[in-house]
């Protein structure tokens, strides 16, 4: 099946997730990490049940920071004792819900946060494991996005815990035990060197804190930071060089880490699922305005926002691959000059990203509002793409925008894109993480795209997120 066929069946725009890419990414990450170690999948990257279920089946635990993410993890088969509940500002209601589901491990960001967990644990008479999130005294230089080391809502300030008497302020009482540290210093790093610098500081700080607080560490969560190309062509970054130096660093500070004292854990979201997702969209209009070209898609920041719609993060810049079919139904992809090629986690070229199978959507997830996918033979891809003209190779410089009635709906500004016209299908690669659920899906009350999952056998399932207002009886509190 092809992107054009999928869109004919399930509508445009359309997200497609390939589970084989998730498995490849997990295998690559595992090869790069110390052994033994635990990998927590961060559901914030993409909570789609099929992705979570695949990763849980591969042995991942779950890092969640809401009751919705917790439900997704548990519904996907994750054991509650394998969940780490994180996030500042946890409410009593969500703590109570998590405890009732059997969650026993919480990352806590302050004494008050810890007390709320302990109070609810006492009410439910459940023992909890507390992991102290730590805000280091200074950031690691040259990290693209610093999580800690600056004034932050995340974590206990390390300097306060290292002061004399720091241990006394952390007595958890009879219903809790402080078992470890959670230190997440930076995110979306792209080189082994930057990761190793970050982890070296993290491990040394954890050793000092454990000694100062007289804690026998059972868990050391080193966070994540594993970057991945986002909505651009490109292969996942190679982090295989970190394993040896990282194991040596752990040996130096925690000689018994291989025996689980402490167990070493990492978190990853974008690296595990980034390559799995592609957003297909249809060109609605191409227009010139005051000397500048605009390509208007039926997908916008309500489908692919990357949280940039908040205006507080670096603006996204999507790279487009033009998907077109020939008379035989075979599909080719056109990239512009300078593009690196569309590659999978293993580095194999994939131009474009068709699913390798033809099975029907599962009855449980197939959309009733869309026609069922008919069984058909999978068209073969061209061994060699057809020759392109110089103009096609050069592409055009354009702003890529969505259909929303706001001037903020930009997917790319002054981006080199293929030559496009209304009706063309384009694909945005590496859109598996921070895609739909990180977007402004409620803005302008537009319909969300269907999400199509392709498993290793080529079988398809389709589902759709919906926002629905539930009317409830309004009680009057007027006196």
Short mmCIF file of C-alpha atoms in Angstrom, two decimals:
data_model
loop_
_atom_site.label_atom_id
_atom_site.label_comp_id
_atom_site.label_asym_id
_atom_site.label_seq_id
_atom_site.Cartn_x
_atom_site.Cartn_y
_atom_site.Cartn_z
CA UNK A 1 0.00 0.00 0.00
CA UNK A 2 1.11 3.59 -0.54
CA UNK A 3 0.64 7.00 1.00
CA UNK A 4 -1.75 8.01 -1.77
CA UNK A 5 -3.84 4.86 -1.31
CA UNK A 6 -3.94 5.34 2.44
CA UNK A 7 -5.16 8.91 2.01
CA UNK A 8 -7.84 7.80 -0.46
CA UNK A 9 -9.06 5.33 2.18
CA UNK A 10 -8.58 7.11 5.48
CA UNK A 11 -8.58 10.75 4.44
CA UNK A 12 -6.05 13.55 4.57
CA UNK A 13 -4.11 14.48 6.62
CA UNK A 14 -3.04 11.09 7.97
CA UNK A 15 -0.47 9.87 10.47
CA UNK A 16 1.16 6.50 9.73
CA UNK A 17 3.22 4.64 12.36
CA UNK A 18 5.43 1.68 11.45
CA UNK A 19 6.04 -0.66 14.38
CA UNK A 20 9.12 -2.16 12.70
CA UNK A 21 10.83 1.24 13.09
CA UNK A 22 10.04 1.22 16.82
CA UNK A 23 11.71 -2.17 17.19
CA UNK A 24 14.75 -1.02 15.22
CA UNK A 25 15.12 2.09 17.37
CA UNK A 26 14.77 0.11 20.59
CA UNK A 27 17.44 -2.33 19.45
CA UNK A 28 19.81 0.51 18.51
CA UNK A 29 19.31 2.26 21.85
CA UNK A 30 19.80 -0.96 23.79
CA UNK A 31 23.11 -1.55 22.02
CA UNK A 32 24.27 1.90 23.14
CA UNK A 33 23.31 1.60 26.81
CA UNK A 34 25.13 -0.05 29.71
CA UNK A 35 24.04 -3.56 30.55
CA UNK A 36 22.10 -4.15 32.72
CA UNK A 37 19.91 -1.07 32.66
CA UNK A 38 16.23 -0.15 32.60
CA UNK A 39 14.66 1.91 29.81
CA UNK A 40 11.60 3.99 30.65
CA UNK A 41 9.52 4.98 27.65
CA UNK A 42 8.39 8.60 28.11
CA UNK A 43 4.77 8.57 27.02
CA UNK A 44 4.76 12.34 26.51
CA UNK A 45 6.49 11.69 23.16
CA UNK A 46 3.54 9.67 21.84
CA UNK A 47 1.00 7.84 24.00
CA UNK A 48 -0.53 5.84 21.12
CA UNK A 49 -1.41 2.44 22.54
CA UNK A 50 0.18 0.46 19.69
CA UNK A 51 3.54 2.15 20.20
CA UNK A 52 3.41 1.78 23.98
CA UNK A 53 2.34 -1.85 23.72
CA UNK A 54 5.24 -2.61 21.37
CA UNK A 55 7.80 -1.03 23.69
CA UNK A 56 6.37 -2.67 26.81
CA UNK A 57 6.57 -5.98 24.97
CA UNK A 58 10.26 -5.28 24.34
CA UNK A 59 10.84 -4.81 28.07
CA UNK A 60 10.49 -1.05 28.50
CA UNK A 61 9.03 0.42 31.66
CA UNK A 62 6.85 3.55 31.53
CA UNK A 63 7.50 7.12 32.63
CA UNK A 64 4.20 8.97 32.97
CA UNK A 65 3.15 12.37 34.26
CA UNK A 66 -0.64 12.27 34.12
CA UNK A 67 -3.50 9.91 34.79
CA UNK A 68 -4.17 9.77 31.05
CA UNK A 69 -0.63 8.58 30.35
CA UNK A 70 -0.93 6.13 33.23
CA UNK A 71 -4.12 4.65 31.75
CA UNK A 72 -2.39 4.33 28.38
CA UNK A 73 0.57 2.53 29.94
CA UNK A 74 -1.56 0.12 31.96
CA UNK A 75 -3.92 -0.54 29.05
CA UNK A 76 -0.85 -1.41 26.98
CA UNK A 77 0.23 -4.10 29.41
CA UNK A 78 2.75 -2.24 31.56
CA UNK A 79 2.84 -3.54 35.12
CA UNK A 80 2.05 -0.82 37.68
CA UNK A 81 5.28 -1.56 39.55
CA UNK A 82 7.15 -0.73 36.33
CA UNK A 83 5.68 2.79 36.19
CA UNK A 84 7.56 5.88 37.34
CA UNK A 85 5.09 8.71 38.03
CA UNK A 86 6.79 12.07 37.49
CA UNK A 87 6.06 15.76 37.19
CA UNK A 88 5.83 18.83 39.43
CA UNK A 89 2.50 19.90 40.86
CA UNK A 90 0.96 16.46 41.24
CA UNK A 91 -2.57 16.76 42.60
CA UNK A 92 -3.88 14.70 45.48
CA UNK A 93 -6.50 13.22 43.14
CA UNK A 94 -3.97 11.93 40.61
CA UNK A 95 -1.69 10.56 43.33
CA UNK A 96 -4.67 8.73 44.82
CA UNK A 97 -5.64 7.35 41.42
CA UNK A 98 -2.10 6.16 40.71
CA UNK A 99 -1.88 4.41 44.07
CA UNK A 100 -5.22 2.68 43.52
CA UNK A 101 -3.87 1.35 40.21
CA UNK A 102 -0.90 -0.16 42.03
CA UNK A 103 1.77 2.42 41.19
CA UNK A 104 4.37 2.47 43.94
CA UNK A 105 7.19 4.61 42.52
CA UNK A 106 7.04 8.41 42.38
CA UNK A 107 9.60 11.01 41.36
CA UNK A 108 9.12 13.94 43.75
CA UNK A 109 10.20 17.54 43.14
CA UNK A 110 9.92 19.16 46.57
CA UNK A 111 9.22 18.39 50.21
CA UNK A 112 5.59 19.42 49.73
CA UNK A 113 5.28 17.17 46.68
CA UNK A 114 6.75 14.32 48.69
CA UNK A 115 4.40 14.96 51.61
CA UNK A 116 1.35 14.78 49.34
CA UNK A 117 2.45 11.36 48.09
CA UNK A 118 3.14 10.17 51.64
CA UNK A 119 -0.18 11.46 52.99
CA UNK A 120 -2.14 9.61 50.33
CA UNK A 121 0.00 6.51 50.82
CA UNK A 122 -0.85 6.63 54.51
CA UNK A 123 -4.57 7.02 53.72
CA UNK A 124 -4.50 3.99 51.44
CA UNK A 125 -2.02 2.13 53.66
CA UNK A 126 0.36 1.49 50.77
CA UNK A 127 4.15 1.59 50.86
CA UNK A 128 5.71 3.88 48.25
CA UNK A 129 9.18 4.23 46.75
CA UNK A 130 10.31 7.84 46.43
CA UNK A 131 12.83 8.98 43.85
CA UNK A 132 14.18 12.48 44.50
CA UNK A 133 14.35 14.60 41.39
CA UNK A 134 17.49 16.70 41.61
CA UNK A 135 18.16 20.16 40.19
CA UNK A 136 21.98 20.38 39.86
CA UNK A 137 23.75 23.56 40.89
CA UNK A 138 24.80 24.43 37.35
CA UNK A 139 23.88 23.29 33.84
CA UNK A 140 26.13 21.32 31.55
CA UNK A 141 27.55 23.81 29.00
CA UNK A 142 26.44 23.69 25.36
CA UNK A 143 23.29 21.63 25.80
CA UNK A 144 20.53 22.69 23.34
CA UNK A 145 17.68 22.54 25.89
CA UNK A 146 18.54 22.54 29.58
CA UNK A 147 16.08 20.86 31.93
CA UNK A 148 17.86 21.66 35.20
CA UNK A 149 20.88 23.53 36.56
CA UNK A 150 18.84 26.74 36.34
CA UNK A 151 15.97 28.08 38.47
CA UNK A 152 13.28 25.51 37.80
CA UNK A 153 10.06 23.88 38.94
CA UNK A 154 11.85 20.56 38.53
CA UNK A 155 13.54 18.94 41.48
CA UNK A 156 15.21 19.67 44.80
CA UNK A 157 18.11 22.12 44.53
CA UNK A 158 21.23 20.00 44.97
CA UNK A 159 22.95 22.73 47.00
CA UNK A 160 20.23 22.62 49.66
CA UNK A 161 20.43 18.84 50.00
CA UNK A 162 24.22 18.96 50.27
CA UNK A 163 24.09 21.43 53.15
CA UNK A 164 24.63 20.15 56.66
CA UNK A 165 21.37 18.73 57.96
CA UNK A 166 20.02 18.08 54.48
CA UNK A 167 19.20 14.47 55.34
CA UNK A 168 17.05 15.46 58.31
CA UNK A 169 14.56 17.34 56.13
CA UNK A 170 13.85 14.24 54.05
CA UNK A 171 12.52 11.76 56.63
CA UNK A 172 9.73 9.95 54.74
CA UNK A 173 8.09 8.36 57.78
CA UNK A 174 6.59 4.86 57.92
CA UNK A 175 4.85 4.77 54.50
CA UNK A 176 7.70 5.67 52.22
CA UNK A 177 11.33 5.02 51.46
CA UNK A 178 13.73 7.22 49.52
CA UNK A 179 15.29 4.78 47.08
CA UNK A 180 16.98 6.86 44.42
CA UNK A 181 17.67 9.98 42.41
CA UNK A 182 16.16 11.26 39.17
CA UNK A 183 18.54 13.64 37.42
CA UNK A 184 17.56 14.84 33.96
CA UNK A 185 19.92 17.61 32.86
CA UNK A 186 19.29 18.06 29.13
CA UNK A 187 17.28 16.83 26.19
CA UNK A 188 17.53 16.22 22.45
CA UNK A 189 21.32 15.82 22.37
CA UNK A 190 22.77 14.75 19.06
CA UNK A 191 26.31 13.50 19.78
CA UNK A 192 27.83 10.81 22.04
CA UNK A 193 30.22 13.43 23.41
CA UNK A 194 27.44 15.68 24.72
CA UNK A 195 25.66 12.73 26.33
CA UNK A 196 28.84 11.51 28.01
CA UNK A 197 29.59 14.98 29.41
CA UNK A 198 26.09 15.18 30.83
CA UNK A 199 26.12 11.68 32.32
CA UNK A 200 29.58 12.18 33.86
CA UNK A 201 28.28 15.17 35.81
CA UNK A 202 25.09 13.33 36.73
CA UNK A 203 26.87 10.24 38.09
CA UNK A 204 29.37 12.27 40.12
CA UNK A 205 26.57 14.37 41.62
CA UNK A 206 24.53 11.28 42.49
CA UNK A 207 27.53 9.82 44.31
CA UNK A 208 28.01 12.99 46.38
CA UNK A 209 24.32 13.22 47.22
CA UNK A 210 24.07 9.59 48.27
CA UNK A 211 26.99 10.07 50.67
CA UNK A 212 25.68 13.37 52.06
CA UNK A 213 22.14 12.07 52.57
CA UNK A 214 23.28 8.61 53.73
CA UNK A 215 21.04 6.91 51.17
CA UNK A 216 21.66 3.37 49.96
CA UNK A 217 20.72 3.92 46.33
CA UNK A 218 18.44 1.36 44.73
CA UNK A 219 17.68 3.36 41.58
CA UNK A 220 19.67 5.92 39.63
CA UNK A 221 17.57 7.45 36.84
CA UNK A 222 20.01 9.29 34.58
CA UNK A 223 17.23 10.75 32.44
CA UNK A 224 17.44 10.72 28.69
CA UNK A 225 18.66 13.26 26.21
CA UNK A 226 18.76 10.95 23.18
CA UNK A 227 18.05 13.24 20.26
CA UNK A 228 16.44 12.38 16.95
CA UNK A 229 15.74 14.27 13.71
CA UNK A 230 12.34 15.94 13.99
CA UNK A 231 10.05 16.34 10.98
CA UNK A 232 13.08 16.40 8.68
CA UNK A 233 14.73 13.73 6.58
CA UNK A 234 17.61 11.96 8.27
CA UNK A 235 18.68 8.80 10.04
CA UNK A 236 18.67 8.46 13.84
CA UNK A 237 21.87 9.59 15.51
CA UNK A 238 24.44 6.94 16.38
CA UNK A 239 25.03 6.79 20.14
CA UNK A 240 26.80 3.43 20.19
CA UNK A 241 30.03 5.05 21.41
CA UNK A 242 28.62 5.91 24.84
CA UNK A 243 28.36 2.39 26.23
CA UNK A 244 31.99 1.69 27.15
CA UNK A 245 32.84 5.08 28.72
CA UNK A 246 29.52 5.16 30.56
CA UNK A 247 30.03 1.70 32.06
CA UNK A 248 33.52 2.74 33.18
CA UNK A 249 32.13 5.88 34.80
CA UNK A 250 29.52 3.88 36.67
CA UNK A 251 32.18 1.41 37.84
CA UNK A 252 34.24 4.27 39.27
CA UNK A 253 31.45 5.68 41.44
CA UNK A 254 29.10 2.72 41.96
CA UNK A 255 31.17 -0.51 41.79
CA UNK A 256 28.12 -2.70 42.43
CA UNK A 257 25.84 -1.21 39.81
CA UNK A 258 25.89 -4.41 37.75
CA UNK A 259 24.38 -6.20 40.74
CA UNK A 260 21.61 -3.60 40.92
CA UNK A 261 23.07 -1.42 43.66
CA UNK A 262 21.87 0.85 42.25
CA UNK A 263 19.82 -0.22 39.25
CA UNK A 264 20.61 2.22 36.44
CA UNK A 265 17.76 3.63 34.36
CA UNK A 266 17.38 5.83 31.30
CA UNK A 267 14.40 7.57 29.71
CA UNK A 268 13.62 7.96 26.04
CA UNK A 269 10.71 9.15 23.98
CA UNK A 270 11.70 10.79 20.71
CA UNK A 271 14.51 8.34 19.92
CA UNK A 272 12.27 5.31 20.32
CA UNK A 273 9.33 6.49 18.22
CA UNK A 274 10.53 9.46 16.14
CA UNK A 275 11.40 7.47 13.02
CA UNK A 276 8.21 5.42 13.21
CA UNK A 277 5.86 8.22 12.22
CA UNK A 278 5.06 9.97 8.95
CA UNK A 279 2.46 12.67 8.46
CA UNK A 280 0.85 12.62 5.01
CA UNK A 281 -0.88 15.79 3.85
CA UNK A 282 -2.48 17.19 0.71
CA UNK A 283 -1.59 20.51 -0.90
CA UNK A 284 -4.71 22.70 -0.97
CA UNK A 285 -3.29 25.78 -2.64
CA UNK A 286 -0.05 27.31 -3.90
CA UNK A 287 -0.08 31.09 -4.12
CA UNK A 288 2.21 34.07 -4.47
CA UNK A 289 1.79 37.00 -2.09
CA UNK A 290 3.93 40.11 -2.37
CA UNK A 291 6.74 38.20 -3.99
CA UNK A 292 6.69 35.25 -1.58
CA UNK A 293 5.44 31.75 -2.31
CA UNK A 294 3.00 29.99 0.03
CA UNK A 295 2.17 26.28 0.06
CA UNK A 296 -1.09 25.69 1.94
CA UNK A 297 -1.63 22.19 3.33
CA UNK A 298 -4.59 20.56 5.02
CA UNK A 299 -2.29 19.90 8.02
CA UNK A 300 -1.21 22.66 10.36
CA UNK A 301 -0.07 23.34 13.90
CA UNK A 302 -3.23 21.65 15.16
CA UNK A 303 -1.79 18.40 13.77
CA UNK A 304 1.95 19.01 13.91
CA UNK A 305 2.66 21.73 16.40
CA UNK A 306 5.60 20.35 18.34
CA UNK A 307 4.30 22.66 21.11
CA UNK A 308 5.52 25.64 19.04
CA UNK A 309 2.01 27.06 18.99
CA UNK A 310 2.68 28.27 22.51
CA UNK A 311 5.14 30.78 21.08
CA UNK A 312 7.64 29.88 23.78
CA UNK A 313 9.75 27.28 21.99
CA UNK A 314 11.86 27.25 18.87
CA UNK A 315 9.57 27.33 15.86
CA UNK A 316 9.21 24.08 13.98
CA UNK A 317 10.45 23.77 10.42
CA UNK A 318 9.01 20.81 8.56
CA UNK A 319 10.77 19.24 5.61
CA UNK A 320 8.44 17.93 2.88
CA UNK A 321 8.85 14.96 0.58
CA UNK A 322 6.53 14.98 -2.43
CA UNK A 323 4.76 11.64 -2.88
CA UNK A 324 3.44 10.90 -6.38
CA UNK A 325 2.08 7.83 -8.18
CA UNK A 326 2.68 6.67 -11.73
CA UNK A 327 0.18 4.95 -14.04
CA UNK A 328 0.92 1.53 -12.55
CA UNK A 329 0.13 2.72 -9.04
CA UNK A 330 3.76 2.53 -8.00
CA UNK A 331 4.91 5.37 -5.84
CA UNK A 332 7.99 7.56 -5.92
CA UNK A 333 9.21 10.39 -3.76
CA UNK A 334 10.82 13.67 -4.75
CA UNK A 335 13.26 15.40 -2.45
CA UNK A 336 14.98 18.70 -3.17
CA UNK A 337 18.66 19.33 -3.73
CA UNK A 338 20.68 18.94 -0.56
CA UNK A 339 18.25 16.51 1.06
CA UNK A 340 19.91 13.64 2.89
CA UNK A 341 17.44 10.98 1.80
CA UNK A 342 14.71 9.32 3.77
CA UNK A 343 16.34 6.69 5.90
CA UNK A 344 15.24 4.32 8.60
CA UNK A 345 16.93 3.60 11.92
CA UNK A 346 19.15 1.04 10.24
CA UNK A 347 20.30 3.58 7.67
CA UNK A 348 18.60 1.87 4.71
CA UNK A 349 17.14 4.26 2.18
CA UNK A 350 13.37 4.46 2.21
CA UNK A 351 11.96 6.64 -0.55
CA UNK A 352 9.11 6.86 0.29
CA UNK A 353 7.69 5.05 3.35
CA UNK A 354 5.05 2.57 2.16
CA UNK A 355 3.70 -0.19 4.37
CA UNK A 356 4.76 -3.66 3.32
CA UNK A 357 1.33 -5.28 3.60
CA UNK A 358 -2.28 -5.36 2.52
CA UNK A 359 -4.42 -6.68 5.36
CA UNK A 360 -7.70 -5.13 6.44
CA UNK A 361 -7.85 -2.66 9.35
CA UNK A 362 -8.74 -4.36 12.63
CA UNK A 363 -12.46 -4.26 13.32
CA UNK A 364 -11.92 -2.81 16.79
CA UNK A 365 -10.07 0.26 15.57
CA UNK A 366 -11.26 0.83 11.98
CA UNK A 367 -13.01 4.15 11.61
CA UNK A 368 -16.76 3.80 10.99
CA UNK A 369 -16.79 7.15 9.22
CA UNK A 370 -14.20 6.08 6.65
CA UNK A 371 -14.56 3.34 4.08
CA UNK A 372 -12.90 0.02 4.92
CA UNK A 373 -9.56 -0.67 3.35
CA UNK A 374 -10.01 -3.13 0.48
CA UNK A 375 -7.59 -5.99 0.09
CA UNK A 376 -5.21 -5.31 -2.73
CA UNK A 377 -1.77 -6.34 -3.93
CA UNK A 378 1.03 -4.17 -2.64
CA UNK A 379 2.51 -2.24 -5.57
CA UNK A 380 6.20 -2.63 -6.10
CA UNK A 381 8.43 0.38 -5.67
CA UNK A 382 10.63 1.61 -8.47
CA UNK A 383 14.12 0.20 -8.11
CA UNK A 384 15.30 3.52 -9.47
CA UNK A 385 13.28 6.76 -9.22
CA UNK A 386 12.46 8.37 -12.57
CA UNK A 387 14.78 11.06 -13.82
CA UNK A 388 13.86 14.49 -12.52
CA UNK A 389 14.29 17.81 -14.23
CA UNK A 390 16.71 20.40 -12.89
CA UNK A 391 13.75 22.45 -11.69
CA UNK A 392 12.34 19.49 -9.78
CA UNK A 393 15.69 18.85 -8.14
CA UNK A 394 16.07 22.52 -7.21
CA UNK A 395 12.54 22.73 -5.84
CA UNK A 396 11.19 26.08 -4.74
CA UNK A 397 11.53 28.41 -1.79
CA UNK A 398 8.23 28.73 0.05
CA UNK A 399 6.44 29.21 3.33
CA UNK A 400 4.58 26.04 4.29
CA UNK A 401 1.38 26.85 6.14
CA UNK A 402 -1.73 25.08 7.35
CA UNK A 403 -5.44 25.81 6.92
CA UNK A 404 -6.10 27.51 10.25
CA UNK A 405 -7.53 30.99 10.42
CA UNK A 406 -4.50 32.42 12.21
CA UNK A 407 -1.20 33.87 10.95
CA UNK A 408 0.60 31.59 13.42
CA UNK A 409 -0.15 28.45 11.40
CA UNK A 410 3.31 27.96 9.90
CA UNK A 411 4.97 24.58 9.47
CA UNK A 412 8.06 26.08 7.81
CA UNK A 413 9.30 29.51 6.75
CA UNK A 414 11.38 30.06 3.62
CA UNK A 415 11.95 26.34 3.29
CA UNK A 416 13.30 24.70 0.13
CA UNK A 417 10.51 22.30 -0.89
CA UNK A 418 9.74 20.23 -4.02
CA UNK A 419 7.77 21.83 -6.84
CA UNK A 420 4.18 21.49 -5.67
CA UNK A 421 0.70 22.17 -6.96
CA UNK A 422 -2.80 21.70 -5.51
CA UNK A 423 -3.69 18.05 -5.07
CA UNK A 424 -0.12 16.84 -4.52
CA UNK A 425 0.50 14.54 -1.59
CA UNK A 426 3.44 15.37 0.66
CA UNK A 427 5.01 13.40 3.49
CA UNK A 428 6.65 14.78 6.63
CA UNK A 429 9.13 12.15 7.87
CA UNK A 430 10.36 11.55 11.42
CA UNK A 431 7.05 12.71 12.88
CA UNK A 432 6.48 9.87 15.35
CA UNK A 433 7.35 11.90 18.45
CA UNK A 434 5.80 15.16 19.65
CA UNK A 435 3.36 15.14 16.76
CA UNK A 436 -0.39 15.03 17.14
CA UNK A 437 -0.68 15.02 20.94
CA UNK A 438 1.85 17.86 21.23
CA UNK A 439 -0.26 20.04 18.94
CA UNK A 440 -3.18 22.45 19.28
CA UNK A 441 -5.76 19.77 18.53
CA UNK A 442 -8.61 21.74 20.09
CA UNK A 443 -7.97 24.99 18.24
CA UNK A 444 -10.73 25.96 15.77
CA UNK A 445 -12.55 22.70 16.53
CA UNK A 446 -11.14 20.94 13.49
CA UNK A 447 -11.18 17.18 13.08
CA UNK A 448 -8.03 15.29 14.02
CA UNK A 449 -6.23 13.09 11.49
CA UNK A 450 -6.66 9.35 11.59
CA UNK A 451 -3.66 7.45 12.93
CA UNK A 452 -2.80 4.35 10.94
CA UNK A 453 -0.57 1.66 12.48
CA UNK A 454 1.34 -0.77 10.28
CA UNK A 455 2.73 -3.82 12.07
CA UNK A 456 5.61 -6.03 11.00
CA UNK A 457 3.26 -8.31 9.04
CA UNK A 458 1.82 -5.39 7.11
CA UNK A 459 -1.50 -5.54 8.96
CA UNK A 460 -3.24 -2.23 9.51
CA UNK A 461 -5.30 -0.71 12.28
CA UNK A 462 -6.76 2.77 12.35
CA UNK A 463 -8.01 5.00 15.15
CA UNK A 464 -8.79 8.66 15.69
CA UNK A 465 -8.48 10.95 18.69
CA UNK A 466 -11.60 12.99 19.35
CA UNK A 467 -12.48 15.86 21.63
CA UNK A 468 -15.99 15.57 23.00
CA UNK A 469 -17.80 17.89 25.37
CA UNK A 470 -19.62 15.92 28.05
CA UNK A 471 -22.56 17.76 29.56
CA UNK A 472 -23.11 17.17 33.25
CA UNK A 473 -25.63 18.47 35.73
CA UNK A 474 -24.55 21.83 37.08
CA UNK A 475 -25.13 22.12 40.78
CA UNK A 476 -25.96 25.48 42.27
CA UNK A 477 -23.88 26.57 45.22
CA UNK A 478 -25.74 29.86 45.61
CA UNK A 479 -26.84 30.52 49.15
#
